[in-house]
PDB file of C-alpha atoms in Angstrom:
ATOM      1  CA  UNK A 594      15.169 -16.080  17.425  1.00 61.00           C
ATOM      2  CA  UNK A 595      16.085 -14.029  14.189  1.00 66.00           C
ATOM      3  CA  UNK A 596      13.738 -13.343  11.489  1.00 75.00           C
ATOM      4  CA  UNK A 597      14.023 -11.569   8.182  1.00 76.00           C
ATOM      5  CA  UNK A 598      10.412  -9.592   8.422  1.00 80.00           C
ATOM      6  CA  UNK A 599      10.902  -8.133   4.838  1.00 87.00           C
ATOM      7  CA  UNK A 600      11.779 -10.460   1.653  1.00 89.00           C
ATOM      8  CA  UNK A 601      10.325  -9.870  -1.342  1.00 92.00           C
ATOM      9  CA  UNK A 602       8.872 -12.745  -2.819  1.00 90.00           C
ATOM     10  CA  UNK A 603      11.398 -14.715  -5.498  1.00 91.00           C
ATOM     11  CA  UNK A 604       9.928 -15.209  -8.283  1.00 89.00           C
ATOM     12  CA  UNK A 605      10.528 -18.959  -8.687  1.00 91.00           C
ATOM     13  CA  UNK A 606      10.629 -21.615  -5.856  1.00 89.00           C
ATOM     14  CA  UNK A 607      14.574 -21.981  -6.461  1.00 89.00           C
ATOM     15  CA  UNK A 608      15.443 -18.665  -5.712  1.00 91.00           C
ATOM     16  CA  UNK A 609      13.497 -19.009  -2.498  1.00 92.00           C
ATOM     17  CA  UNK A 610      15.647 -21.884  -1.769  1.00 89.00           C
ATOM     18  CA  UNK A 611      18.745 -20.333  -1.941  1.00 89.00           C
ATOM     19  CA  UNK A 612      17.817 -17.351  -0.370  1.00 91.00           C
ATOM     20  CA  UNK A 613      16.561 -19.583   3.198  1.00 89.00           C
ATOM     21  CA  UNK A 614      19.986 -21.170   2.680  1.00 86.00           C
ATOM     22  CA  UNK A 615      21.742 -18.126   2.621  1.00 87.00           C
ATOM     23  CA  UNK A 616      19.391 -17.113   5.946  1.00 88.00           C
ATOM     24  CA  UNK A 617      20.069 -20.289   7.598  1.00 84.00           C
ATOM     25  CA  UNK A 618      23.378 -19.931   7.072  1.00 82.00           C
ATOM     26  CA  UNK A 619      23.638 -16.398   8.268  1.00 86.00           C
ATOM     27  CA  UNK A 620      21.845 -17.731  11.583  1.00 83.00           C
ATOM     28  CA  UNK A 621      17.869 -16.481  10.747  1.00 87.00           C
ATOM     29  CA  UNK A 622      15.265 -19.088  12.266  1.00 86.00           C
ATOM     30  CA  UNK A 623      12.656 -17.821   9.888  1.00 89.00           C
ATOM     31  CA  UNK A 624      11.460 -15.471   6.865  1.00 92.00           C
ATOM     32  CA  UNK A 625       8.299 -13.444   5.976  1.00 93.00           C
ATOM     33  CA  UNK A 626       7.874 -13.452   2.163  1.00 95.00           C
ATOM     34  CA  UNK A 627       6.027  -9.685   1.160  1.00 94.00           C
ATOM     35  CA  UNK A 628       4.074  -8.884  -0.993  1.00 93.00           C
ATOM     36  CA  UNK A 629       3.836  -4.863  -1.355  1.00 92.00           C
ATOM     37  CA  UNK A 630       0.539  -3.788  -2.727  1.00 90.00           C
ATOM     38  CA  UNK A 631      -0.235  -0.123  -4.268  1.00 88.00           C
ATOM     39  CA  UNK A 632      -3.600   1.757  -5.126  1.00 81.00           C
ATOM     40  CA  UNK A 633      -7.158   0.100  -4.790  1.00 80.00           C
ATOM     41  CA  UNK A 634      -6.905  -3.358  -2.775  1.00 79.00           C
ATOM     42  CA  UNK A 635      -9.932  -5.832  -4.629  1.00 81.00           C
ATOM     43  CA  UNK A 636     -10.571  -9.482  -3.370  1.00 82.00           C
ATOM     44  CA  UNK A 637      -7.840 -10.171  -6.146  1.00 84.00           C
ATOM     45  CA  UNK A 638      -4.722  -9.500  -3.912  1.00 84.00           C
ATOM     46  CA  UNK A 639      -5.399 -12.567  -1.750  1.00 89.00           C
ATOM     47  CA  UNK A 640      -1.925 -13.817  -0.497  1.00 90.00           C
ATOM     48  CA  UNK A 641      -0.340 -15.584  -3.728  1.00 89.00           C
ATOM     49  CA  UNK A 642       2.443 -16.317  -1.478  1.00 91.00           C
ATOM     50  CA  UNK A 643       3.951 -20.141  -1.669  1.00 90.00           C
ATOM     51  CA  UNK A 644       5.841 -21.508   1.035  1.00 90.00           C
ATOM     52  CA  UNK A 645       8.888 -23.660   0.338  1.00 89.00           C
ATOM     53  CA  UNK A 646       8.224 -27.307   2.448  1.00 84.00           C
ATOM     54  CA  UNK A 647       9.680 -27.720   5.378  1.00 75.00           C
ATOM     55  CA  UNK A 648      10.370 -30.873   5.543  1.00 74.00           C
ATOM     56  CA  UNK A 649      12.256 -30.576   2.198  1.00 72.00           C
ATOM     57  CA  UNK A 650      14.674 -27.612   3.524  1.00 73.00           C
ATOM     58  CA  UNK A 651      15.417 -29.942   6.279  1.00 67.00           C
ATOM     59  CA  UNK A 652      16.444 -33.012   3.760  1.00 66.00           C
ATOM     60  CA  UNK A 653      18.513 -30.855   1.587  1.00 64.00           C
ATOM     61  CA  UNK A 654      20.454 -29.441   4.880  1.00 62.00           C
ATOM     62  CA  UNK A 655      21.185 -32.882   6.218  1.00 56.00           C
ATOM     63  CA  UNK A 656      22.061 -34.384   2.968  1.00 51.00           C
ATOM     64  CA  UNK A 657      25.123 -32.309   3.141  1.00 47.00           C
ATOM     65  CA  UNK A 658      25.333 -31.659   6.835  1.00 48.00           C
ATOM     66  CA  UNK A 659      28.849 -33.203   6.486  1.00 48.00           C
ATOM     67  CA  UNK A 660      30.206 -30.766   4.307  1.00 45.00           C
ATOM     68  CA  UNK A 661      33.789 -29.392   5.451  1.00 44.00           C
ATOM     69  CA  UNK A 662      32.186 -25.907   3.523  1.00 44.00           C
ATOM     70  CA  UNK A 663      29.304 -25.993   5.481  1.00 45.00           C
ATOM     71  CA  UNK A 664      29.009 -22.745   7.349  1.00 47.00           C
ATOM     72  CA  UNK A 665      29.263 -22.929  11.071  1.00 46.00           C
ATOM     73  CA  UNK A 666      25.143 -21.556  11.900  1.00 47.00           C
ATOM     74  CA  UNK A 667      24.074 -24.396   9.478  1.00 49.00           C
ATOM     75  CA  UNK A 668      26.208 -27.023  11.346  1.00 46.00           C
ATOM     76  CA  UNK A 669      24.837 -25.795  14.518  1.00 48.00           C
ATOM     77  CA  UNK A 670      21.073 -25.449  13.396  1.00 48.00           C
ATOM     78  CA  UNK A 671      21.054 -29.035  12.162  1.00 48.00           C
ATOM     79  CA  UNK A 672      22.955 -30.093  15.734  1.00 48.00           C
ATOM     80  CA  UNK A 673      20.208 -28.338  17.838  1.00 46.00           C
ATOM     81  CA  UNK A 674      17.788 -30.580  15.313  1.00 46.00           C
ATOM     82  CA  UNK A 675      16.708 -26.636  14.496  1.00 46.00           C
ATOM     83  CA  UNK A 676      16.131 -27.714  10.964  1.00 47.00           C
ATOM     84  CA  UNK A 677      15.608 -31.607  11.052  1.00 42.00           C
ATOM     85  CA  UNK A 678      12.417 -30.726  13.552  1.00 43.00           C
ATOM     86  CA  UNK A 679      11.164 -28.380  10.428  1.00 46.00           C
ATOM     87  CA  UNK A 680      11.462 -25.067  12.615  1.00 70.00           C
ATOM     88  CA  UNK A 681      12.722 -22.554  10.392  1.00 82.00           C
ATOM     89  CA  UNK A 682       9.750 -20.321  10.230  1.00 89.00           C
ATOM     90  CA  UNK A 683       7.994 -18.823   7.223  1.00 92.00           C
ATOM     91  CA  UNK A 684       5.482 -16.216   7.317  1.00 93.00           C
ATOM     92  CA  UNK A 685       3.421 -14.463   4.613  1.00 94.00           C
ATOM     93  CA  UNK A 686       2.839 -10.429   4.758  1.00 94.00           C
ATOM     94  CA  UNK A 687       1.623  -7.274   2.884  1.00 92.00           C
ATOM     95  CA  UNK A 688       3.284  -4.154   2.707  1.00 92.00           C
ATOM     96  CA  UNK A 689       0.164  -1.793   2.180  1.00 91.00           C
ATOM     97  CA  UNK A 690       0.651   1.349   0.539  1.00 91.00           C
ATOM     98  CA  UNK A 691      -2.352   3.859   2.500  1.00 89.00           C
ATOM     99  CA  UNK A 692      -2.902   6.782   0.481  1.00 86.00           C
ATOM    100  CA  UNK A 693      -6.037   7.794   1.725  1.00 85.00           C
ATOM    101  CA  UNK A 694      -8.514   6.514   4.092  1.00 84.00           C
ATOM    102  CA  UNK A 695     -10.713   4.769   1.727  1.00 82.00           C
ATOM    103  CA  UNK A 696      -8.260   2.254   1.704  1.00 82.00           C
ATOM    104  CA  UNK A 697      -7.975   1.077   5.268  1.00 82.00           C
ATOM    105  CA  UNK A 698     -11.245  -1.020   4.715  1.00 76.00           C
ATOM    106  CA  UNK A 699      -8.519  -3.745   3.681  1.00 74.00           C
ATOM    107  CA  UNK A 700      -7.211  -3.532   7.548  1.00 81.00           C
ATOM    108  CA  UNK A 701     -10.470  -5.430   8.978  1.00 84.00           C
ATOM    109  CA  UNK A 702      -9.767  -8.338  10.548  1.00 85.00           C
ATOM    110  CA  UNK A 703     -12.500 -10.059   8.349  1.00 87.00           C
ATOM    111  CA  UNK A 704     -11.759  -8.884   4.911  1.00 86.00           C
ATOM    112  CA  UNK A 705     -10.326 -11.688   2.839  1.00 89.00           C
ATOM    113  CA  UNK A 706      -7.284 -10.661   1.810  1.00 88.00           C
ATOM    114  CA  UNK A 707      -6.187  -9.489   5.635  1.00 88.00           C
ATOM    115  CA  UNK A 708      -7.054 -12.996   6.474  1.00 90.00           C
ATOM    116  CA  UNK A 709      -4.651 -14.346   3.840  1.00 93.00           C
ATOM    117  CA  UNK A 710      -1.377 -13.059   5.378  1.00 93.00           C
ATOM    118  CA  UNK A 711       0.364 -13.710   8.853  1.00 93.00           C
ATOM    119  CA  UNK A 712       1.868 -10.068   9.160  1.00 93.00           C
ATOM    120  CA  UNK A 713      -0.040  -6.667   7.741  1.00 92.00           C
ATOM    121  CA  UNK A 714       2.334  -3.684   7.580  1.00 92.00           C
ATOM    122  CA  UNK A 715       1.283  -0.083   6.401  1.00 92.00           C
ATOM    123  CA  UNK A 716       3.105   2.548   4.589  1.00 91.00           C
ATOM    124  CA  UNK A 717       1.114   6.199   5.212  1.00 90.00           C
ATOM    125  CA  UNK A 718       1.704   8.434   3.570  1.00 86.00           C
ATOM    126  CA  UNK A 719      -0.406  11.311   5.124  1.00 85.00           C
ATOM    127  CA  UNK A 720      -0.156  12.469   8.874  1.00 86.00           C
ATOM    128  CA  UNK A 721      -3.930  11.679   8.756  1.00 88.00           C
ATOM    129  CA  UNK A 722      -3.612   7.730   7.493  1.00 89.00           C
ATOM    130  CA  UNK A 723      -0.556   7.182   9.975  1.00 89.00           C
ATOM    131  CA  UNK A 724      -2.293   8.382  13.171  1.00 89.00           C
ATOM    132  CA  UNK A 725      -5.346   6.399  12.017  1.00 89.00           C
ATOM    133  CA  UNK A 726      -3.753   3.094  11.518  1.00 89.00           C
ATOM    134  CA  UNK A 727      -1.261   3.938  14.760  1.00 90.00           C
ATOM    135  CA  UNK A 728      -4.586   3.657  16.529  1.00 89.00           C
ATOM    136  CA  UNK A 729      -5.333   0.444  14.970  1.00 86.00           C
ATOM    137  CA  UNK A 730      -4.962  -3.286  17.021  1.00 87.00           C
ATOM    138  CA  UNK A 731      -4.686  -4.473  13.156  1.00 87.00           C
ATOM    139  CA  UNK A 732      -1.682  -3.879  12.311  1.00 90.00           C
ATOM    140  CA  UNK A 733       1.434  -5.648  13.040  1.00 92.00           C
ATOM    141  CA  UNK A 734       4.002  -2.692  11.492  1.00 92.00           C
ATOM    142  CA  UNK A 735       4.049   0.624  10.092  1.00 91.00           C
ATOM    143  CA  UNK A 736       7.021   1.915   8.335  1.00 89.00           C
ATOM    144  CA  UNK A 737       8.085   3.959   5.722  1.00 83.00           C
ATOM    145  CA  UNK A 738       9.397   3.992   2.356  1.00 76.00           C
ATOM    146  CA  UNK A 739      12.465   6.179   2.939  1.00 73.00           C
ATOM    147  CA  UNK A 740      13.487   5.260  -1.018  1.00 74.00           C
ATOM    148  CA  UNK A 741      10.427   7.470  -2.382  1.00 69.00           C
ATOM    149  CA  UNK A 742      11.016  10.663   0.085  1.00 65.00           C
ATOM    150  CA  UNK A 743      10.752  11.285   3.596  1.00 64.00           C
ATOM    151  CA  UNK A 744       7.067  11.540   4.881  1.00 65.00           C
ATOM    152  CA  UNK A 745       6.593  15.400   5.586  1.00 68.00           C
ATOM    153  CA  UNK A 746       4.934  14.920   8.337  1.00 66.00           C
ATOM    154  CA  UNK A 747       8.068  13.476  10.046  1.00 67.00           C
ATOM    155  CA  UNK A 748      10.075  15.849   9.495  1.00 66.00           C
ATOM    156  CA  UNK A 749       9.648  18.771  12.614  1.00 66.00           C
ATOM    157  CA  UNK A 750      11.611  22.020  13.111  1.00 68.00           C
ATOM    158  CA  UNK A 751      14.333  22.035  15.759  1.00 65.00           C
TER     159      UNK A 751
END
């Protein structure tokens, strides 16, 4: 199985379209749409997230299923009955900036807006938030925004 863990979510329902057709065709049995969050996390940042229908994805594959420009993983997906049995997979997940631990009351299992997404992932960005939420069952990734800098605390002399 191949998933895409980390797609921003499209704007409009279109682009999601295209962009599962594009993963379909590339082979992916599934997305997770993410939602990054920054700063103070409030009841407000409940999972906006809307999933395309799966049932629809499958009806627009087999419409042109006979397509001589049909790209081999999308002939073979709708063979297996991959998409016609509505299996490509979409998840929802945060991307939680953690600047300090006054934010990892968001991490509880029973806070709304953890509740609202499939996947959690933290970004740390102190030595002291990443060994806290390492130690956490809560959290399904931790990574790092390698775009902004490299964490300090990664970096070790050889």
């Amino acid at each position: 199985m191949f998933l895409d863990l980390n797609y921003e979510i499209p704007e409009t329902e279109l682009d999601q379209r295209e962009i599962i057709s594009g993963l379909i065709g590339l082979g992916y049995d599934g997305v997770a749409w993410t939602q990054t969050f920054k700063g103070a996390i409030t009841p407000n940042n409940v999972s906006k997230i809307k999933l395309v229908d799966n049932e629809s994805i499958s009806a627009e594959f087999s419409s042109f299923s006979q397509s001589p420009f049909l790209s081999t993983n999308v002939s073979v997906a709708l063979k297996r009955g991959k998409l016609t049995q509505n299996r490509f997979s979409q998840m929802t997940r945060a991307n939680f900036h953690i600047n300090d631990a006054s934010q990892l009351g968001v991490l509880n299992p029973s806070h709304i807006v953890f509740q609202s997404f499939d996947l959690i992932s933290v970004i740390p960005h102190t030595e002291q938030i990443f060994q806290q939420v390492c130690e956490s069952k809560n959290i399904d990734i931790i990574t790092f925004d390698f775009a902004l800098a490299q964490p300090e605390f990664l970096i070790r002399p050889l």
